[in-house]
mmCIF file of C-alpha atoms in Angstrom:
data_model
loop_
_atom_site.group_PDB
_atom_site.id
_atom_site.type_symbol
_atom_site.label_atom_id
_atom_site.label_comp_id
_atom_site.label_asym_id
_atom_site.label_seq_id
_atom_site.Cartn_x
_atom_site.Cartn_y
_atom_site.Cartn_z
ATOM 1 C CA UNK A 25 6.516 10.631 20.249
ATOM 2 C CA UNK A 26 9.295 9.350 17.999
ATOM 3 C CA UNK A 27 12.628 8.865 19.731
ATOM 4 C CA UNK A 28 15.856 10.510 18.722
ATOM 5 C CA UNK A 29 17.242 9.346 15.402
ATOM 6 C CA UNK A 30 18.979 5.987 15.481
ATOM 7 C CA UNK A 31 20.413 3.459 13.037
ATOM 8 C CA UNK A 32 22.288 5.611 10.501
ATOM 9 C CA UNK A 33 22.274 4.349 6.935
ATOM 10 C CA UNK A 34 24.729 5.612 4.338
ATOM 11 C CA UNK A 35 23.235 6.442 0.946
ATOM 12 C CA UNK A 36 26.166 5.579 -1.300
ATOM 13 C CA UNK A 37 24.747 7.449 -4.268
ATOM 14 C CA UNK A 38 23.867 10.691 -2.537
ATOM 15 C CA UNK A 39 26.583 10.532 0.173
ATOM 16 C CA UNK A 40 24.106 11.576 2.814
ATOM 17 C CA UNK A 41 23.226 10.121 6.167
ATOM 18 C CA UNK A 42 19.750 8.690 6.496
ATOM 19 C CA UNK A 43 18.497 8.102 10.045
ATOM 20 C CA UNK A 44 15.617 5.816 10.973
ATOM 21 C CA UNK A 45 13.812 6.657 14.201
ATOM 22 C CA UNK A 46 11.890 4.378 16.506
ATOM 23 C CA UNK A 47 8.190 5.236 16.701
ATOM 24 C CA UNK A 48 5.216 4.155 18.794
ATOM 25 C CA UNK A 49 1.539 3.435 18.284
ATOM 26 C CA UNK A 50 0.840 7.034 19.267
ATOM 27 C CA UNK A 51 2.869 8.128 16.260
ATOM 28 C CA UNK A 52 0.780 5.876 14.023
ATOM 29 C CA UNK A 53 -2.402 7.334 15.479
ATOM 30 C CA UNK A 54 -1.101 10.850 14.865
ATOM 31 C CA UNK A 55 -0.164 9.938 11.295
ATOM 32 C CA UNK A 56 -3.700 8.662 10.683
ATOM 33 C CA UNK A 57 -5.160 11.873 12.111
ATOM 34 C CA UNK A 58 -2.943 13.929 9.821
ATOM 35 C CA UNK A 59 -3.808 11.696 6.880
ATOM 36 C CA UNK A 60 -7.509 12.219 7.497
ATOM 37 C CA UNK A 61 -6.905 15.975 7.805
ATOM 38 C CA UNK A 62 -5.114 16.020 4.456
ATOM 39 C CA UNK A 63 -8.013 14.148 2.892
ATOM 40 C CA UNK A 64 -10.749 16.397 4.253
ATOM 41 C CA UNK A 65 -8.833 19.515 3.273
ATOM 42 C CA UNK A 66 -9.398 18.724 -0.402
ATOM 43 C CA UNK A 67 -11.566 15.594 -0.572
ATOM 44 C CA UNK A 68 -12.787 16.129 -4.125
ATOM 45 C CA UNK A 69 -9.228 16.143 -5.434
ATOM 46 C CA UNK A 70 -8.352 12.906 -3.714
ATOM 47 C CA UNK A 71 -11.573 11.147 -4.689
ATOM 48 C CA UNK A 72 -10.786 12.045 -8.303
ATOM 49 C CA UNK A 73 -7.345 10.518 -7.956
ATOM 50 C CA UNK A 74 -8.566 7.175 -6.650
ATOM 51 C CA UNK A 75 -11.783 6.880 -8.652
ATOM 52 C CA UNK A 76 -10.073 4.469 -11.027
ATOM 53 C CA UNK A 77 -9.241 2.120 -8.130
ATOM 54 C CA UNK A 78 -12.800 0.963 -7.331
ATOM 55 C CA UNK A 79 -13.693 1.069 -11.035
ATOM 56 C CA UNK A 80 -10.877 -1.312 -11.909
ATOM 57 C CA UNK A 81 -11.861 -3.541 -8.998
ATOM 58 C CA UNK A 82 -15.453 -3.730 -10.216
ATOM 59 C CA UNK A 83 -14.424 -4.439 -13.808
ATOM 60 C CA UNK A 84 -12.039 -7.203 -12.785
ATOM 61 C CA UNK A 85 -14.666 -8.685 -10.489
ATOM 62 C CA UNK A 86 -17.182 -8.757 -13.345
ATOM 63 C CA UNK A 87 -14.674 -10.410 -15.650
ATOM 64 C CA UNK A 88 -13.963 -12.986 -12.979
ATOM 65 C CA UNK A 89 -17.610 -13.951 -12.664
ATOM 66 C CA UNK A 90 -18.107 -13.797 -16.413
ATOM 67 C CA UNK A 91 -15.348 -16.293 -17.115
ATOM 68 C CA UNK A 92 -16.217 -18.560 -14.206
ATOM 69 C CA UNK A 93 -12.873 -18.242 -12.497
ATOM 70 C CA UNK A 94 -14.420 -17.594 -9.107
ATOM 71 C CA UNK A 95 -11.456 -18.990 -7.149
ATOM 72 C CA UNK A 96 -9.318 -16.025 -8.165
ATOM 73 C CA UNK A 97 -11.814 -13.351 -7.093
ATOM 74 C CA UNK A 98 -10.808 -13.145 -3.424
ATOM 75 C CA UNK A 99 -7.041 -13.329 -4.137
ATOM 76 C CA UNK A 100 -7.546 -10.617 -6.749
ATOM 77 C CA UNK A 101 -9.330 -8.306 -4.317
ATOM 78 C CA UNK A 102 -6.869 -9.068 -1.519
ATOM 79 C CA UNK A 103 -3.976 -8.553 -3.891
ATOM 80 C CA UNK A 104 -4.914 -4.928 -4.433
ATOM 81 C CA UNK A 105 -3.288 -4.273 -1.060
ATOM 82 C CA UNK A 106 0.015 -5.264 -2.669
ATOM 83 C CA UNK A 107 -0.394 -2.499 -5.250
ATOM 84 C CA UNK A 108 -1.710 0.107 -2.811
ATOM 85 C CA UNK A 109 1.663 1.888 -2.425
ATOM 86 C CA UNK A 110 1.780 2.415 -6.198
ATOM 87 C CA UNK A 111 -1.788 3.744 -6.320
ATOM 88 C CA UNK A 112 -0.961 6.258 -3.584
ATOM 89 C CA UNK A 113 2.090 7.973 -5.119
ATOM 90 C CA UNK A 114 0.056 11.024 -6.096
ATOM 91 C CA UNK A 115 -1.260 11.284 -2.542
ATOM 92 C CA UNK A 116 2.284 11.369 -1.146
ATOM 93 C CA UNK A 117 3.005 14.278 -3.469
ATOM 94 C CA UNK A 118 -0.076 16.180 -2.278
ATOM 95 C CA UNK A 119 0.890 15.697 1.366
ATOM 96 C CA UNK A 120 4.448 16.772 0.595
ATOM 97 C CA UNK A 121 3.204 19.997 -0.971
ATOM 98 C CA UNK A 122 0.759 20.719 1.855
ATOM 99 C CA UNK A 123 3.589 20.194 4.312
ATOM 100 C CA UNK A 124 5.470 22.971 2.503
ATOM 101 C CA UNK A 125 2.522 25.328 2.971
ATOM 102 C CA UNK A 126 1.179 25.036 -0.570
ATOM 103 C CA UNK A 127 -2.475 24.584 -1.519
ATOM 104 C CA UNK A 128 -2.178 21.843 -4.145
ATOM 105 C CA UNK A 129 -4.815 20.936 -6.693
ATOM 106 C CA UNK A 130 -5.455 17.475 -8.096
ATOM 107 C CA UNK A 131 -3.210 18.343 -11.025
ATOM 108 C CA UNK A 132 -0.237 18.660 -8.675
ATOM 109 C CA UNK A 133 -0.560 14.999 -7.773
ATOM 110 C CA UNK A 134 0.306 14.038 -11.333
ATOM 111 C CA UNK A 135 3.427 16.175 -11.255
ATOM 112 C CA UNK A 136 5.048 13.242 -9.510
ATOM 113 C CA UNK A 137 5.302 11.791 -13.022
ATOM 114 C CA UNK A 138 7.726 14.616 -13.815
ATOM 115 C CA UNK A 139 9.909 13.754 -10.843
ATOM 116 C CA UNK A 140 13.653 13.250 -11.421
ATOM 117 C CA UNK A 141 13.121 9.950 -9.610
ATOM 118 C CA UNK A 142 10.526 8.668 -12.091
ATOM 119 C CA UNK A 143 12.810 5.798 -13.055
ATOM 120 C CA UNK A 144 12.935 4.668 -9.413
ATOM 121 C CA UNK A 145 9.156 5.010 -9.085
ATOM 122 C CA UNK A 146 8.617 2.824 -12.140
ATOM 123 C CA UNK A 147 11.227 0.322 -10.992
ATOM 124 C CA UNK A 148 9.703 -0.124 -7.544
ATOM 125 C CA UNK A 149 6.225 -0.248 -9.045
ATOM 126 C CA UNK A 150 7.374 -3.038 -11.356
ATOM 127 C CA UNK A 151 8.686 -5.008 -8.382
ATOM 128 C CA UNK A 152 5.314 -4.767 -6.628
ATOM 129 C CA UNK A 153 3.540 -5.746 -9.855
ATOM 130 C CA UNK A 154 5.672 -8.894 -10.045
ATOM 131 C CA UNK A 155 4.817 -9.711 -6.425
ATOM 132 C CA UNK A 156 1.127 -9.227 -7.261
ATOM 133 C CA UNK A 157 1.292 -11.613 -10.226
ATOM 134 C CA UNK A 158 3.205 -14.174 -8.172
ATOM 135 C CA UNK A 159 0.534 -13.982 -5.463
ATOM 136 C CA UNK A 160 -2.217 -14.694 -7.995
ATOM 137 C CA UNK A 161 -0.270 -17.652 -9.391
ATOM 138 C CA UNK A 162 0.364 -19.098 -5.935
ATOM 139 C CA UNK A 163 -3.281 -18.558 -4.923
ATOM 140 C CA UNK A 164 -4.409 -20.488 -7.991
ATOM 141 C CA UNK A 165 -2.011 -23.322 -7.202
ATOM 142 C CA UNK A 166 -3.349 -23.504 -3.641
ATOM 143 C CA UNK A 167 -6.885 -23.715 -4.998
ATOM 144 C CA UNK A 168 -5.936 -26.400 -7.514
ATOM 145 C CA UNK A 169 -4.184 -28.458 -4.841
ATOM 146 C CA UNK A 170 -7.113 -28.323 -2.407
ATOM 147 C CA UNK A 171 -10.386 -28.056 -4.327
ATOM 148 C CA UNK A 172 -9.253 -28.875 -7.821
ATOM 149 C CA UNK A 173 -12.199 -27.377 -9.740
ATOM 150 C CA UNK A 174 -14.739 -24.658 -9.056
ATOM 151 C CA UNK A 175 -18.507 -25.276 -9.177
ATOM 152 C CA UNK A 176 -20.178 -23.283 -11.989
ATOM 153 C CA UNK A 177 -22.116 -20.993 -9.633
ATOM 154 C CA UNK A 178 -21.329 -18.547 -6.860
ATOM 155 C CA UNK A 179 -23.499 -20.335 -4.310
ATOM 156 C CA UNK A 180 -22.020 -23.695 -5.215
ATOM 157 C CA UNK A 181 -18.489 -22.394 -4.875
ATOM 158 C CA UNK A 182 -19.177 -20.736 -1.514
ATOM 159 C CA UNK A 183 -20.831 -23.904 -0.298
ATOM 160 C CA UNK A 184 -17.763 -25.983 -1.108
ATOM 161 C CA UNK A 185 -15.423 -23.434 0.449
ATOM 162 C CA UNK A 186 -17.276 -23.080 3.762
ATOM 163 C CA UNK A 187 -18.671 -26.563 4.292
ATOM 164 C CA UNK A 188 -15.850 -28.909 3.329
ATOM 165 C CA UNK A 189 -12.483 -29.716 4.884
ATOM 166 C CA UNK A 190 -10.795 -28.976 1.573
ATOM 167 C CA UNK A 191 -12.402 -25.542 1.477
ATOM 168 C CA UNK A 192 -11.227 -24.660 4.967
ATOM 169 C CA UNK A 193 -7.754 -25.957 4.156
ATOM 170 C CA UNK A 194 -7.650 -23.700 1.113
ATOM 171 C CA UNK A 195 -8.726 -20.671 3.142
ATOM 172 C CA UNK A 196 -6.261 -21.280 5.964
ATOM 173 C CA UNK A 197 -3.286 -21.912 3.697
ATOM 174 C CA UNK A 198 -4.291 -19.104 1.362
ATOM 175 C CA UNK A 199 -4.583 -16.570 4.158
ATOM 176 C CA UNK A 200 -1.247 -17.576 5.671
ATOM 177 C CA UNK A 201 0.521 -17.346 2.323
ATOM 178 C CA UNK A 202 -1.271 -14.079 1.550
ATOM 179 C CA UNK A 203 -0.086 -12.653 4.870
ATOM 180 C CA UNK A 204 3.475 -13.588 3.914
ATOM 181 C CA UNK A 205 3.168 -11.770 0.589
ATOM 182 C CA UNK A 206 1.693 -8.728 2.376
ATOM 183 C CA UNK A 207 4.588 -8.699 4.849
ATOM 184 C CA UNK A 208 7.110 -8.811 2.008
ATOM 185 C CA UNK A 209 5.428 -5.798 0.400
ATOM 186 C CA UNK A 210 5.371 -4.000 3.752
ATOM 187 C CA UNK A 211 9.116 -4.541 4.160
ATOM 188 C CA UNK A 212 9.827 -3.396 0.605
ATOM 189 C CA UNK A 213 7.548 -0.399 0.418
ATOM 190 C CA UNK A 214 6.542 0.897 3.865
ATOM 191 C CA UNK A 215 8.310 4.202 3.289
ATOM 192 C CA UNK A 216 10.055 3.570 -0.036
ATOM 193 C CA UNK A 217 7.785 5.572 -2.343
ATOM 194 C CA UNK A 218 7.581 8.624 -0.048
ATOM 195 C CA UNK A 219 11.377 8.593 0.283
ATOM 196 C CA UNK A 220 11.861 8.336 -3.486
ATOM 197 C CA UNK A 221 9.469 11.225 -4.064
ATOM 198 C CA UNK A 222 10.998 13.316 -1.281
ATOM 199 C CA UNK A 223 14.716 12.649 -1.775
ATOM 200 C CA UNK A 224 14.919 11.247 -5.332
ATOM 201 C CA UNK A 225 16.909 8.242 -4.156
ATOM 202 C CA UNK A 226 17.320 5.007 -6.095
ATOM 203 C CA UNK A 227 15.256 1.874 -5.485
ATOM 204 C CA UNK A 228 17.987 0.078 -3.539
ATOM 205 C CA UNK A 229 18.420 2.946 -1.092
ATOM 206 C CA UNK A 230 14.667 3.331 -0.571
ATOM 207 C CA UNK A 231 14.075 -0.390 -0.028
ATOM 208 C CA UNK A 232 17.078 -0.670 2.285
ATOM 209 C CA UNK A 233 15.765 2.198 4.393
ATOM 210 C CA UNK A 234 12.284 0.661 4.483
ATOM 211 C CA UNK A 235 13.811 -2.616 5.650
ATOM 212 C CA UNK A 236 15.715 -0.848 8.416
ATOM 213 C CA UNK A 237 12.506 0.921 9.451
ATOM 214 C CA UNK A 238 10.660 -2.396 9.768
ATOM 215 C CA UNK A 239 13.530 -4.104 11.624
ATOM 216 C CA UNK A 240 13.846 -1.169 14.031
ATOM 217 C CA UNK A 241 10.079 -0.890 14.535
ATOM 218 C CA UNK A 242 8.637 -4.419 14.287
ATOM 219 C CA UNK A 243 5.534 -3.807 16.403
ATOM 220 C CA UNK A 244 4.576 -0.471 14.774
ATOM 221 C CA UNK A 245 5.280 -1.983 11.339
ATOM 222 C CA UNK A 246 3.017 -4.974 11.920
ATOM 223 C CA UNK A 247 0.418 -2.708 13.510
ATOM 224 C CA UNK A 248 0.518 -0.475 10.445
ATOM 225 C CA UNK A 249 0.119 -3.487 8.178
ATOM 226 C CA UNK A 250 -2.974 -4.561 10.126
ATOM 227 C CA UNK A 251 -4.373 -1.014 9.937
ATOM 228 C CA UNK A 252 -3.925 -1.019 6.160
ATOM 229 C CA UNK A 253 -5.583 -4.421 5.790
ATOM 230 C CA UNK A 254 -8.509 -3.351 7.984
ATOM 231 C CA UNK A 255 -8.887 -0.123 6.014
ATOM 232 C CA UNK A 256 -8.889 -1.918 2.682
ATOM 233 C CA UNK A 257 -11.358 -4.546 3.895
ATOM 234 C CA UNK A 258 -13.739 -1.870 5.167
ATOM 235 C CA UNK A 259 -13.204 0.139 1.995
ATOM 236 C CA UNK A 260 -14.134 -2.863 -0.125
ATOM 237 C CA UNK A 261 -17.635 -2.860 1.345
ATOM 238 C CA UNK A 262 -19.840 -2.350 -0.453
ATOM 239 C CA UNK A 263 -18.497 -3.053 -3.951
ATOM 240 C CA UNK A 264 -15.099 -1.414 -3.315
ATOM 241 C CA UNK A 265 -16.642 2.076 -3.277
ATOM 242 C CA UNK A 266 -15.335 2.822 0.222
ATOM 243 C CA UNK A 267 -11.792 2.640 -1.143
ATOM 244 C CA UNK A 268 -12.356 6.172 -2.432
ATOM 245 C CA UNK A 269 -12.062 7.237 1.224
ATOM 246 C CA UNK A 270 -9.884 4.644 2.938
ATOM 247 C CA UNK A 271 -7.191 4.561 0.249
ATOM 248 C CA UNK A 272 -6.459 8.321 0.245
ATOM 249 C CA UNK A 273 -6.523 8.517 4.046
ATOM 250 C CA UNK A 274 -4.050 5.650 4.292
ATOM 251 C CA UNK A 275 -1.949 7.124 1.496
ATOM 252 C CA UNK A 276 -1.664 10.524 3.164
ATOM 253 C CA UNK A 277 -1.054 8.864 6.531
ATOM 254 C CA UNK A 278 1.809 6.831 5.053
ATOM 255 C CA UNK A 279 3.534 10.070 4.114
ATOM 256 C CA UNK A 280 3.324 11.229 7.723
ATOM 257 C CA UNK A 281 4.604 7.861 8.975
ATOM 258 C CA UNK A 282 7.585 8.353 6.667
ATOM 259 C CA UNK A 283 8.221 11.799 8.142
ATOM 260 C CA UNK A 284 8.176 10.356 11.645
ATOM 261 C CA UNK A 285 10.498 7.490 10.743
ATOM 262 C CA UNK A 286 13.162 9.116 8.581
ATOM 263 C CA UNK A 287 15.434 12.139 8.968
ATOM 264 C CA UNK A 288 18.489 13.334 7.083
#
């Protein structure tokens, strides 16, 4: 159970007190259960919402192979986790409406685009997009510094990656740097989008609250990050199709994590 509200944060724009609670792993488990319940209540609606996610992944993967830029394929797939909070904004809206006792349809998810806080949604989305592009650039630099050039075939590339010291160096450094990027996104966006949608706050207020949530709940925050990574990895197999299930469940669950963490 979440503890009593702690760590007040003043929203200068709205002049309201925002409290961040301390939560436990049991709260995360409950949020996942509620997220799964939201998904199975109206699974066809949610699958429709996220259908574009695996499609885009497949298209980008095909382009990667077609242009023989194999080294960017894994960073590209891994980088989708950095954009996950943006892809899930419609899911937060569905969970918000269900919480109010409504029976939303898929169309209601797109009503988030009519939100008074649309400017904040776009602004935070742009920040995550910049982080995503930076990650791809850094991943390419790591590849160039370790392997230098990619063999012209998939098997040749995998052979170099897994059987040479340079390949293992690339993987180790790449994964460590990727984890750093993922942590930055977690700090920025753990509860930012749900708070913007719920309270129509500005980007600074949402990010500041998300930061306080991570600082006040380091173990649950890291645990949640690992849960998201595991869900996205499982959802990527096979051919990213499983994301049509794991992404909406995680999206709905994030809304419930927000509800457990923040009070006003």
